[in-house]
PDB file of C-alpha atoms in Angstrom:
ATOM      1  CA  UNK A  12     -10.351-119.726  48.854  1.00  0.00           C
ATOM      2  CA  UNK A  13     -10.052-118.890  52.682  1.00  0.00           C
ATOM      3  CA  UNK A  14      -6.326-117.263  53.007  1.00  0.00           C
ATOM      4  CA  UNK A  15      -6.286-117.423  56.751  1.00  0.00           C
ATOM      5  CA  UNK A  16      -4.632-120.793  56.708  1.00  0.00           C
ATOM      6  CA  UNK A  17      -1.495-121.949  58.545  1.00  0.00           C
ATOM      7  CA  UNK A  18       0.133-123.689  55.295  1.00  0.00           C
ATOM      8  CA  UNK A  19       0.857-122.502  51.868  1.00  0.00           C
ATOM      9  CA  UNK A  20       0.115-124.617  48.635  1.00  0.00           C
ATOM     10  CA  UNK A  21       2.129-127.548  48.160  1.00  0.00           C
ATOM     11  CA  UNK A  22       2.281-129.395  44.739  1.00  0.00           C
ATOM     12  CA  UNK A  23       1.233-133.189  45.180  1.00  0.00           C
ATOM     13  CA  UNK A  24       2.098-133.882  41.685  1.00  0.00           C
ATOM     14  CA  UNK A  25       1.619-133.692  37.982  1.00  0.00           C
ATOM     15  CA  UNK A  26       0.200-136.151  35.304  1.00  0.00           C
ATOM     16  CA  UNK A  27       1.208-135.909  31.794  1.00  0.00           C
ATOM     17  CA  UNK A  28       0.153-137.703  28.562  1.00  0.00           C
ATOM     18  CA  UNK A  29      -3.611-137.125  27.202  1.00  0.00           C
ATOM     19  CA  UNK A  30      -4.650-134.965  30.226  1.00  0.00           C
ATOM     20  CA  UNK A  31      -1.972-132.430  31.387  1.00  0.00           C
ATOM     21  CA  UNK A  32      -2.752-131.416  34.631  1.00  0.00           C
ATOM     22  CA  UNK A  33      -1.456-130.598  38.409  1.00  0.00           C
ATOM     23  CA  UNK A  34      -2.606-131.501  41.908  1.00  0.00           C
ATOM     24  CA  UNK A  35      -2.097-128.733  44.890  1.00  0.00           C
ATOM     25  CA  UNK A  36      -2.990-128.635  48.372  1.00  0.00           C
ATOM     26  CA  UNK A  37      -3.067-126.996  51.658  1.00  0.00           C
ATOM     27  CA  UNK A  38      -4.364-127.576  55.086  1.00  0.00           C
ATOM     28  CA  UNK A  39      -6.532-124.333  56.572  1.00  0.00           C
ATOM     29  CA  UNK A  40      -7.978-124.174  60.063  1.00  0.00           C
ATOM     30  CA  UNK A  41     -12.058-124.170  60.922  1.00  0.00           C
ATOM     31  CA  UNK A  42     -13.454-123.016  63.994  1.00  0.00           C
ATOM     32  CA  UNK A  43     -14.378-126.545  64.000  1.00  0.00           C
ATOM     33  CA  UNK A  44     -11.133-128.050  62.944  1.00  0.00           C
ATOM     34  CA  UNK A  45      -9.303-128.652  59.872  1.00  0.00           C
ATOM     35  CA  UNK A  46     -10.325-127.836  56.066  1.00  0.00           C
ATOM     36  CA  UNK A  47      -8.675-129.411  53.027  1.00  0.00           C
ATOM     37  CA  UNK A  48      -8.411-127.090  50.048  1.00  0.00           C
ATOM     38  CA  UNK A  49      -7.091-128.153  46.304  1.00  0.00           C
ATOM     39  CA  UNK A  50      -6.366-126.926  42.868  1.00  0.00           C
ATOM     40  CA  UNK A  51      -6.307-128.783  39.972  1.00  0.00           C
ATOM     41  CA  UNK A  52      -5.320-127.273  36.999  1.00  0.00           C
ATOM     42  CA  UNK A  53      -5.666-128.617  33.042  1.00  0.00           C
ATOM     43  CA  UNK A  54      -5.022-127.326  29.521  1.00  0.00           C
ATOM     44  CA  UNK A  55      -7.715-128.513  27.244  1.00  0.00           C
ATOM     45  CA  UNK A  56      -8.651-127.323  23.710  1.00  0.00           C
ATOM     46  CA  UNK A  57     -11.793-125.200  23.600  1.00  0.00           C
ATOM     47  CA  UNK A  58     -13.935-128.322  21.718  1.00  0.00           C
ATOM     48  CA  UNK A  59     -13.606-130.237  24.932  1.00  0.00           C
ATOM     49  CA  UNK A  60     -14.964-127.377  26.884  1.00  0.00           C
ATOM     50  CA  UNK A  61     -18.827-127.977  25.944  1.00  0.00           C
ATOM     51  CA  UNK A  62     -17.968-131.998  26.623  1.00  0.00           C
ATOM     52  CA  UNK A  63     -16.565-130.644  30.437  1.00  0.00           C
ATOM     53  CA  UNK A  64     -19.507-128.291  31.179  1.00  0.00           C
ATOM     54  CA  UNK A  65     -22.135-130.761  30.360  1.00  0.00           C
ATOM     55  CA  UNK A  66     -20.745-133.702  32.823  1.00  0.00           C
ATOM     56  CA  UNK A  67     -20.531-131.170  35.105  1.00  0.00           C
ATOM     57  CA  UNK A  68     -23.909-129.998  34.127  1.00  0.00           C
ATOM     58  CA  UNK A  69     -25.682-133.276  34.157  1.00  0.00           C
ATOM     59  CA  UNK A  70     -25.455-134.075  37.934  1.00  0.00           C
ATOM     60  CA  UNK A  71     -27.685-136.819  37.846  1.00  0.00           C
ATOM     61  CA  UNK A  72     -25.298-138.702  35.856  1.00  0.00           C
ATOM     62  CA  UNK A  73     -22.149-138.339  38.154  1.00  0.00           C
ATOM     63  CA  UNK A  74     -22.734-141.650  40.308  1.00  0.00           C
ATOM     64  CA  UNK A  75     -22.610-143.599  36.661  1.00  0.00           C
ATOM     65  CA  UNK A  76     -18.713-142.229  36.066  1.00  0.00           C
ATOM     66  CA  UNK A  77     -16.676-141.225  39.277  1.00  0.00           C
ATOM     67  CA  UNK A  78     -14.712-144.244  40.748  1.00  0.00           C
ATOM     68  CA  UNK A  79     -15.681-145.492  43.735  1.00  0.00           C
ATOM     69  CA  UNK A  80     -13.554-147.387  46.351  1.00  0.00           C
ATOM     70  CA  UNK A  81     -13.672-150.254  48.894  1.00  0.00           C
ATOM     71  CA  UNK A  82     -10.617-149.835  50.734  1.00  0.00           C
ATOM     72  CA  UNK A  83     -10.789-147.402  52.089  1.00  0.00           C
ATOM     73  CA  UNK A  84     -14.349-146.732  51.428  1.00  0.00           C
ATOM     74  CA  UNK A  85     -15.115-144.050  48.929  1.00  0.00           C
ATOM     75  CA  UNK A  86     -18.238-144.005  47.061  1.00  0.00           C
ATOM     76  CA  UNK A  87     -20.661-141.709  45.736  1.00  0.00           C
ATOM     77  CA  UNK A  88     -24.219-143.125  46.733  1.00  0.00           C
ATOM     78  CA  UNK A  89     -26.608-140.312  45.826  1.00  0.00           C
ATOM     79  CA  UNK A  90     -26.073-137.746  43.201  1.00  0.00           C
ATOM     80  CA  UNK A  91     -29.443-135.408  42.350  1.00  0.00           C
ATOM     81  CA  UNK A  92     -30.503-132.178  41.140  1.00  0.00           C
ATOM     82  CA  UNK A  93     -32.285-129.975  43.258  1.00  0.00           C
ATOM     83  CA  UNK A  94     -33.462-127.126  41.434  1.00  0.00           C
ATOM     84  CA  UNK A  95     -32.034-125.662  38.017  1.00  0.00           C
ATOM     85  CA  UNK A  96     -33.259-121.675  37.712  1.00  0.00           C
ATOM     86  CA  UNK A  97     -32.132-120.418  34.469  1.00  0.00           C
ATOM     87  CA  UNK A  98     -29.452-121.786  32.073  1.00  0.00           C
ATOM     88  CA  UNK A  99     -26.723-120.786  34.651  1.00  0.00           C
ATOM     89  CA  UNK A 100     -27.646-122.228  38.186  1.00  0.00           C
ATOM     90  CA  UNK A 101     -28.452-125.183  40.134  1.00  0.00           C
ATOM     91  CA  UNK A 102     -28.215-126.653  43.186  1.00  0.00           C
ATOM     92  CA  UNK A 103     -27.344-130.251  43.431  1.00  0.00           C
ATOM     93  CA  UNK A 104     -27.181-133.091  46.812  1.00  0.00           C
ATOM     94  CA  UNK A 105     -24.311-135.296  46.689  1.00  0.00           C
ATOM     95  CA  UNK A 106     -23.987-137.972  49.364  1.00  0.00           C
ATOM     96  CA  UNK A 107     -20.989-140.299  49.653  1.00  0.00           C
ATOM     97  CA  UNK A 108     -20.048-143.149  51.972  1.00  0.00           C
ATOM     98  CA  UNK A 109     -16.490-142.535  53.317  1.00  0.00           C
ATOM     99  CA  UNK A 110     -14.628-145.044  55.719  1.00  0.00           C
ATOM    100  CA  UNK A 111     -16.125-146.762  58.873  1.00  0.00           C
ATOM    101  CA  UNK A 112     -16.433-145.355  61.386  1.00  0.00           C
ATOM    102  CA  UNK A 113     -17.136-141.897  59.967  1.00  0.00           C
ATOM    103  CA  UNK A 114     -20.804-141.752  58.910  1.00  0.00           C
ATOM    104  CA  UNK A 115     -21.982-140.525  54.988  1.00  0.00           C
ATOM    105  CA  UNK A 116     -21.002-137.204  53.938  1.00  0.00           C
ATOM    106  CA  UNK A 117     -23.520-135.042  52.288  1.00  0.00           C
ATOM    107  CA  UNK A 118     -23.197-131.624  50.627  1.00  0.00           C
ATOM    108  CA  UNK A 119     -25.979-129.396  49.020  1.00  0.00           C
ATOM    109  CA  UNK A 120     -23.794-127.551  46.379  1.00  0.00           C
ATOM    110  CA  UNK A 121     -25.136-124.339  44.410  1.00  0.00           C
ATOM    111  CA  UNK A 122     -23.611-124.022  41.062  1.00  0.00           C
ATOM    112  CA  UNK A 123     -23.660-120.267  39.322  1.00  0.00           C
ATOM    113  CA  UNK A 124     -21.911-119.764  36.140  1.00  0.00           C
ATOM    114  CA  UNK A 125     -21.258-116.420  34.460  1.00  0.00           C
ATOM    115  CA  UNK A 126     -18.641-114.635  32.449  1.00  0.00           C
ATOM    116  CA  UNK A 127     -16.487-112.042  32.222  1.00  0.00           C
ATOM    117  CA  UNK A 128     -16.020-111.646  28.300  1.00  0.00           C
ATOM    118  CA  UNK A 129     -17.200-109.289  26.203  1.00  0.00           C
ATOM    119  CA  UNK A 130     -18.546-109.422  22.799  1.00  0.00           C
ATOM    120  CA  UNK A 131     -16.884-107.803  19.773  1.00  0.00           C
ATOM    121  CA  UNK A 132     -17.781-103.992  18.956  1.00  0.00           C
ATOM    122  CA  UNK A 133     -17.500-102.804  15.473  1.00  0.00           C
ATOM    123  CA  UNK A 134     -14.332-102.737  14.335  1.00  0.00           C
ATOM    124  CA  UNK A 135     -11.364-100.222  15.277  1.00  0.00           C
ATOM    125  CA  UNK A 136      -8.368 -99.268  13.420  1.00  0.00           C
ATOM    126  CA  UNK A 137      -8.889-102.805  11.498  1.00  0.00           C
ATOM    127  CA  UNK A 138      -7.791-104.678  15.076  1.00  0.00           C
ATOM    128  CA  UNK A 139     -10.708-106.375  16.814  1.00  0.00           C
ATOM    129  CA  UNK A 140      -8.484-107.564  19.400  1.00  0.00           C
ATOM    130  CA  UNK A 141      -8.426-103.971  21.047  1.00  0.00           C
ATOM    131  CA  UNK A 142     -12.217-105.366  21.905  1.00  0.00           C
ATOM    132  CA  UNK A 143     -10.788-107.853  24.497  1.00  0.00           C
ATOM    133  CA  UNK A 144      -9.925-107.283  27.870  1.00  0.00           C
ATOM    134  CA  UNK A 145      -6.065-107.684  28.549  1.00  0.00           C
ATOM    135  CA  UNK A 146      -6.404-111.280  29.288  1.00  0.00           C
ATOM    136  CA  UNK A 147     -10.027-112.409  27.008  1.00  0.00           C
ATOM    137  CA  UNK A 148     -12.137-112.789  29.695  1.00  0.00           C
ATOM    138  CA  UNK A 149     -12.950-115.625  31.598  1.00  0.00           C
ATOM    139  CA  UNK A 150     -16.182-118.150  31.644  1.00  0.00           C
ATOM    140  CA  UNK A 151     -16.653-119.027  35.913  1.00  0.00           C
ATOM    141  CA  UNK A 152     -18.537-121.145  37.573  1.00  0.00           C
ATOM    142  CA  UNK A 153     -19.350-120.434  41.572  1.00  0.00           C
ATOM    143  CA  UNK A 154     -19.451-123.251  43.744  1.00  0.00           C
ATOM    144  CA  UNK A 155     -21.043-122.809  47.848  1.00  0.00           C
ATOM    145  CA  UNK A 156     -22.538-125.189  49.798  1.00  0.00           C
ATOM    146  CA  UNK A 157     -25.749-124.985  51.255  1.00  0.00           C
ATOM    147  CA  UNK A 158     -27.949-125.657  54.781  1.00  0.00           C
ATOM    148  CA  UNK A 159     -31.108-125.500  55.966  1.00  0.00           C
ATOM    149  CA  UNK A 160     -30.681-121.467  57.020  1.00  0.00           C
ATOM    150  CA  UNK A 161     -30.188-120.949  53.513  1.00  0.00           C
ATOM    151  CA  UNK A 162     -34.119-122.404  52.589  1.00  0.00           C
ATOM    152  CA  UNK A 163     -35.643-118.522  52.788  1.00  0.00           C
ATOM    153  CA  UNK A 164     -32.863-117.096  50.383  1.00  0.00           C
ATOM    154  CA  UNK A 165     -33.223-120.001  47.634  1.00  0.00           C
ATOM    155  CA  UNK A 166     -36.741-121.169  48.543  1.00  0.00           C
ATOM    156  CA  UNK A 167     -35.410-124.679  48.771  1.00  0.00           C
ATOM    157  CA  UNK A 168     -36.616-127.097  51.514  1.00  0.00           C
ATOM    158  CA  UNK A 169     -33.938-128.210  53.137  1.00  0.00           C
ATOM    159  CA  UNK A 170     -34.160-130.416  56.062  1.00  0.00           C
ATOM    160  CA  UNK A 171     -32.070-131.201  58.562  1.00  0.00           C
ATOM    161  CA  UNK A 172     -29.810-134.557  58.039  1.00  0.00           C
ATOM    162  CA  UNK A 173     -30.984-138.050  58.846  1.00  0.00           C
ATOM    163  CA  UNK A 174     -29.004-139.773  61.558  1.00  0.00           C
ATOM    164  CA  UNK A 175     -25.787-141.472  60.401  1.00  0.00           C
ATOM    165  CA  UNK A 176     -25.385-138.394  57.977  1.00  0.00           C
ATOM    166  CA  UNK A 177     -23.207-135.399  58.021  1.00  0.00           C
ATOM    167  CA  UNK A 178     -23.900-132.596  56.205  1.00  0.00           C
ATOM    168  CA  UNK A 179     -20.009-130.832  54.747  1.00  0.00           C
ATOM    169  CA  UNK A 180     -19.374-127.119  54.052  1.00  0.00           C
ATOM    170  CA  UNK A 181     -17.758-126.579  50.841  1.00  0.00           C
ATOM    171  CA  UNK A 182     -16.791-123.730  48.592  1.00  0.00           C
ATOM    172  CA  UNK A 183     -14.939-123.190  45.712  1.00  0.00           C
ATOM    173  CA  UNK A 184     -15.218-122.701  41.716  1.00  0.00           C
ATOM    174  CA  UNK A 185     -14.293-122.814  38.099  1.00  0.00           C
ATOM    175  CA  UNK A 186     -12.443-120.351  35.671  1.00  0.00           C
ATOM    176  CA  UNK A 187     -12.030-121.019  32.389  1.00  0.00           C
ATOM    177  CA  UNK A 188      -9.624-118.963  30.147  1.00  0.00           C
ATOM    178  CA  UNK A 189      -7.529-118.763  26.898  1.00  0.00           C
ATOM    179  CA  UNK A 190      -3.998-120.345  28.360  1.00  0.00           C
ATOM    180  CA  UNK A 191      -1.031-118.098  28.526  1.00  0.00           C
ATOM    181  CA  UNK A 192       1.564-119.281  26.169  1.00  0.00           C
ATOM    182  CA  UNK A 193       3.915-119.564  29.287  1.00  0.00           C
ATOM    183  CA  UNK A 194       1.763-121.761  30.860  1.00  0.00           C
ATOM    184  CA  UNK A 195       4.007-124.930  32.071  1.00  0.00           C
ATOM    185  CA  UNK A 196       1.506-127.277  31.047  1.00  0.00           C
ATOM    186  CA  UNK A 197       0.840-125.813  27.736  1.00  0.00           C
ATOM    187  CA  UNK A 198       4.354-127.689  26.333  1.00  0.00           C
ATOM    188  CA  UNK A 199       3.334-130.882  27.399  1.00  0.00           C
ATOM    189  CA  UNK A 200      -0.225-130.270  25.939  1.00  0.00           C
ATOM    190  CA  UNK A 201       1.480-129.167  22.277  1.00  0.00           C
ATOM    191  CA  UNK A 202       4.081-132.425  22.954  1.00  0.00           C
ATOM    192  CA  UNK A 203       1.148-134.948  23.053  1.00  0.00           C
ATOM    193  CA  UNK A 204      -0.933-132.905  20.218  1.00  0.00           C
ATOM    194  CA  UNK A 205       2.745-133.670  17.719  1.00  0.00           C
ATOM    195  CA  UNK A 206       1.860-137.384  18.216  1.00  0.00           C
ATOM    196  CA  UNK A 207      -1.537-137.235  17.643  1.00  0.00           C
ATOM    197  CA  UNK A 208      -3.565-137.988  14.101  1.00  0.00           C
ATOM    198  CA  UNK A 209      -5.074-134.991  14.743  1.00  0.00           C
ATOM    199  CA  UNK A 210      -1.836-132.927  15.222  1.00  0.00           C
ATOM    200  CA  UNK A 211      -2.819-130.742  11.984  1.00  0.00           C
ATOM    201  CA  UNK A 212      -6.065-129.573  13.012  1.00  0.00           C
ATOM    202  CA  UNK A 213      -4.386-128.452  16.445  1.00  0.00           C
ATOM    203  CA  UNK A 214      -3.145-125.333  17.377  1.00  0.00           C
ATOM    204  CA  UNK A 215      -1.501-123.662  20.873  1.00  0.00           C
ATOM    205  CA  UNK A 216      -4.262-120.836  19.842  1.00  0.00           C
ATOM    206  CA  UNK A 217      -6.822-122.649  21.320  1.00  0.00           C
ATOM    207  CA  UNK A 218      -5.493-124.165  24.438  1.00  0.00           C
ATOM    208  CA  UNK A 219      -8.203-123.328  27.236  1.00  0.00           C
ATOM    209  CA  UNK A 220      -6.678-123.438  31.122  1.00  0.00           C
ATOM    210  CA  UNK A 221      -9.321-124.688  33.624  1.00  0.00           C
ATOM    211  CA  UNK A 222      -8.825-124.611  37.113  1.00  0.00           C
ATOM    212  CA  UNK A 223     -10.624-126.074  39.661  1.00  0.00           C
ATOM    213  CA  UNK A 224     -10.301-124.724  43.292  1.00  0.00           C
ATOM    214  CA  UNK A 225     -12.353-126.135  46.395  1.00  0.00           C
ATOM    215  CA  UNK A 226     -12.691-125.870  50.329  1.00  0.00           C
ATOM    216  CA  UNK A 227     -13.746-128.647  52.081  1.00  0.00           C
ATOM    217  CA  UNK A 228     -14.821-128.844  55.834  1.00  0.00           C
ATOM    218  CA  UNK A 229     -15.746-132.526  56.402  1.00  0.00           C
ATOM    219  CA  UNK A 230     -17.063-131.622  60.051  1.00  0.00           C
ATOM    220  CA  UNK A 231     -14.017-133.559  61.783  1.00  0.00           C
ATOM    221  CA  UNK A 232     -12.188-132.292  64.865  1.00  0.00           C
ATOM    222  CA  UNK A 233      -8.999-134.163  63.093  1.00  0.00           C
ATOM    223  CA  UNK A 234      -9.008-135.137  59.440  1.00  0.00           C
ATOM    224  CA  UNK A 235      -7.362-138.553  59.456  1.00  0.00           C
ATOM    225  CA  UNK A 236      -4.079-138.651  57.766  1.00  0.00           C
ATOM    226  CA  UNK A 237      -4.459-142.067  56.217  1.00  0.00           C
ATOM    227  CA  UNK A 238      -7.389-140.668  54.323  1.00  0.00           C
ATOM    228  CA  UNK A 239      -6.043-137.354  53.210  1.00  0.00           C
ATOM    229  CA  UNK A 240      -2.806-139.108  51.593  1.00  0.00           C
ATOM    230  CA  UNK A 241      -5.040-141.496  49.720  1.00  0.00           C
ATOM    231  CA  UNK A 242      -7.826-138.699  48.589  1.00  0.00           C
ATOM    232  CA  UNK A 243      -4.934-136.629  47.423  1.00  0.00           C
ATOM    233  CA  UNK A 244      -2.640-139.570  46.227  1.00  0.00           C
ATOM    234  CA  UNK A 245      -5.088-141.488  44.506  1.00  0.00           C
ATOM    235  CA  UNK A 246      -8.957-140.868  44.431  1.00  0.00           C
ATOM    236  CA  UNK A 247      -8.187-136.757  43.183  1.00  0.00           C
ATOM    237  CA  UNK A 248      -5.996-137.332  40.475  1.00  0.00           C
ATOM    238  CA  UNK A 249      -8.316-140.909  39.039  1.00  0.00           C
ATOM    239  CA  UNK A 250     -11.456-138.311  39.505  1.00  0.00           C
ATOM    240  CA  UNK A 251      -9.916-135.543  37.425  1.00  0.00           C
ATOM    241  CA  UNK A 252      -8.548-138.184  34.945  1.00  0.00           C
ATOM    242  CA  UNK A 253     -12.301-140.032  34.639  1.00  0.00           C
ATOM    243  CA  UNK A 254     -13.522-136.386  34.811  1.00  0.00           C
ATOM    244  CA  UNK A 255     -11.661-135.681  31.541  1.00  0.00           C
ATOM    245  CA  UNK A 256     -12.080-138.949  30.105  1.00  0.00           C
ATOM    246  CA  UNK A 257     -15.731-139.006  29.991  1.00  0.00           C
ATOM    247  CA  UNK A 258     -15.487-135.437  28.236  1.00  0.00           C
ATOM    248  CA  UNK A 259     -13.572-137.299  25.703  1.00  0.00           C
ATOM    249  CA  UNK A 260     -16.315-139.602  25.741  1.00  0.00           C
ATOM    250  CA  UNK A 261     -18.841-137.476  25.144  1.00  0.00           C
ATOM    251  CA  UNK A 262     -16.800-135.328  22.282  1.00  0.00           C
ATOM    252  CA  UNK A 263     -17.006-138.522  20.502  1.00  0.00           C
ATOM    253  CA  UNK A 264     -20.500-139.305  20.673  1.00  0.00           C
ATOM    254  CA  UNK A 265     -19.658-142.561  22.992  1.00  0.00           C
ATOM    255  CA  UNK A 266     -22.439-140.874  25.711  1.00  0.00           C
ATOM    256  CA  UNK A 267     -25.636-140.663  24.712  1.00  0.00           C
ATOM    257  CA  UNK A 268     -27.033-139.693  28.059  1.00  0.00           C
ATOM    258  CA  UNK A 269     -25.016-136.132  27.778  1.00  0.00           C
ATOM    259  CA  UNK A 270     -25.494-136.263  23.958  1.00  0.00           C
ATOM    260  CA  UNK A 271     -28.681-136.074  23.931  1.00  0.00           C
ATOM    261  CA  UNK A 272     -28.667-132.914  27.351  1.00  0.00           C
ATOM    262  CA  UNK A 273     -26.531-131.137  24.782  1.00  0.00           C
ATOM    263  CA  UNK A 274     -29.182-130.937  22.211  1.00  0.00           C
ATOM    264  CA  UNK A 275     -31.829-130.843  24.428  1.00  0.00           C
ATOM    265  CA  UNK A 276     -30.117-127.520  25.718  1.00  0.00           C
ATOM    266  CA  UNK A 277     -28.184-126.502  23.023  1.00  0.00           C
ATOM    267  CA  UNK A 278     -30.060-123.520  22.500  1.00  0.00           C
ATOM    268  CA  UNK A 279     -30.234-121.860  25.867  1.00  0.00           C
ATOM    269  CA  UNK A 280     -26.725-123.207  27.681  1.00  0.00           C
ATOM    270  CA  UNK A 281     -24.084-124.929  25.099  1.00  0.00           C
ATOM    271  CA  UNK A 282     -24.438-122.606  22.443  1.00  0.00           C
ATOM    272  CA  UNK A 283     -23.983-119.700  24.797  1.00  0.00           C
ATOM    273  CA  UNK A 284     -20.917-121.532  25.612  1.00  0.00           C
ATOM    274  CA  UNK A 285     -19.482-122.083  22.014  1.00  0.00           C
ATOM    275  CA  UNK A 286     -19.596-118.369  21.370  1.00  0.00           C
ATOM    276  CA  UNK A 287     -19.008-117.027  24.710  1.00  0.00           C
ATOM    277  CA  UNK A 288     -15.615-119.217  23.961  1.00  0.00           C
ATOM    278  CA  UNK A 289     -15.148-118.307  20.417  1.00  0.00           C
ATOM    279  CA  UNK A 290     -15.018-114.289  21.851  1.00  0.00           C
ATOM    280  CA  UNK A 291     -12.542-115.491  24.460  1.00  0.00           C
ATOM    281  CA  UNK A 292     -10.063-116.700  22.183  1.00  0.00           C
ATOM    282  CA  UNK A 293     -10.288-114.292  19.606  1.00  0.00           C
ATOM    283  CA  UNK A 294     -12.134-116.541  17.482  1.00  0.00           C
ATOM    284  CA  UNK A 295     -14.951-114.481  15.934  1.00  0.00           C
ATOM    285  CA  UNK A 296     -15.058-113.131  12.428  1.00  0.00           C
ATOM    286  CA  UNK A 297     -14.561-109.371  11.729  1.00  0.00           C
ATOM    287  CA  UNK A 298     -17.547-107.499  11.400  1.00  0.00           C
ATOM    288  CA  UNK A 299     -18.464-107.064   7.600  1.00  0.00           C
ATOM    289  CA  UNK A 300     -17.982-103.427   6.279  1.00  0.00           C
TER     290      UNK A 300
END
């Protein structure tokens, strides 16, 4: 994110219980006027991780799951995929209708994902950890928004907007890494895993931290105060929380629509993912002598 801002990151607050995770913000100023930034960060374990990727993934899917709102109007009315080039990339159009008398916001996102981890070597001195970076690696995921100057570079076709539509600038990302032990949400994650069924199977060895950062410019002079308290009071935190519930969902075989994108792509994207994440925790078997 942009660090020529005017304000530094202030927490908004912190939900606890199933899904551990904190809300922070800061305002930054645009040669057109104001840009909202936030970071969200959550401690998962790593067999929610192919759950998250693949709502994220499945873009077509994300008006059927985020909340939408009538006061004050909120409401995702278009979500598509564009283009998907490899297992790795995409570019998505997301259009939502946003309070009266502010017309529809649309974005053109491009999504890259990539990694940082490397794969085991043969072994040395009987310690394959000396095969990891300092901190594992991390799995990231690019986020930039996109316009019609942009059509050469990607060989999209975007057009301008249609009236009563205006088109946002937006940048940010994903990382996804093994979670320090230190971590302040990694306590409340092992707190809620001592009450759960499951408790046994658990371990802190597996926590994953995901952080979400983002820029937005909504192409406002002034963003309205009203709205900023409620999108950060209200519609950021229920999006993360539906965010991680349908992950949940889908862990559990409750989703068949992402279900069945899993398997369909299982062999070029999710079980990338499963080992790429098995390396980053220090999951994989020792070579055999």
């Amino acid at each position: 994110l942009d660090q020529n801002n005017y304000g530094e990151w202030i927490k908004q607050g912190q939900h606890t219980g199933r899904h551990n995770f904190t809300i922070h913000y800061k305002m930054n100023k645009s040669s057109g006027g104001q840009e909202l930034s936030c970071r969200l960060e959550t401690v998962v374990h790593s067999d929610l991780l192919v759950p998250i990727l693949s709502v994220l993934n499945e873009s077509e899917l994300y008006a059927t799951w985020l909340p939408n709102y009538n006061v004050p109007r909120l409401r995702v009315a278009k979500s598509e995929k564009l283009r998907q080039s490899g297992r790795c990339s995409q570019v998505i159009n997301v259009e939502t209708e946003v309070p009266w008398p502010l017309a529809t916001r649309q974005v053109i996102l491009k999504a890259v994902a990539c990694d940082n981890i490397d794969s085991y070597p043969e072994e040395k001195n009987g310690d394959v950890s000396e095969s990891l970076g300092k901190d594992g690696g991390r799995i990231i995921i690019r986020l930039q928004s996109l316009d019609c100057q942009n059509n050469e570079e990607e060989g999209l076709e975007i057009t301008p907007t249609e009236t009563g539509v205006v088109r946002m600038k937006v940048r940010g990302g994903f990382t996804l890494e093994k979670c320090p032990s230190d971590h302040p949400l990694t306590k409340f994650a092992l707190q809620y895993d001592a009450k759960s069924e499951e408790s046994e199977s658990l371990s802190s060895e597996d926590l994953v931290l995901v952080n979400f950062s983002f820029c937005v410019d909504p192409q406002l002079t002034i963003i309205p105060k009203s709205f900023i308290n409620f999108f950060l009071r209200t519609a950021m935190g229920q999006m993360w929380n539906q965010f991680l519930n349908v992950a949940e969902e889908v862990k559990e075989g409750k989703c068949p629509d992402h279900s069945e994108a899993i398997e369909r792509k299982r062999e070029v994207l999710y079980d990338w993912v499963e080992e790429r994440t098995r390396v980053m925790l220090g999951q994989v078997p020792r070579p055999s002598s």
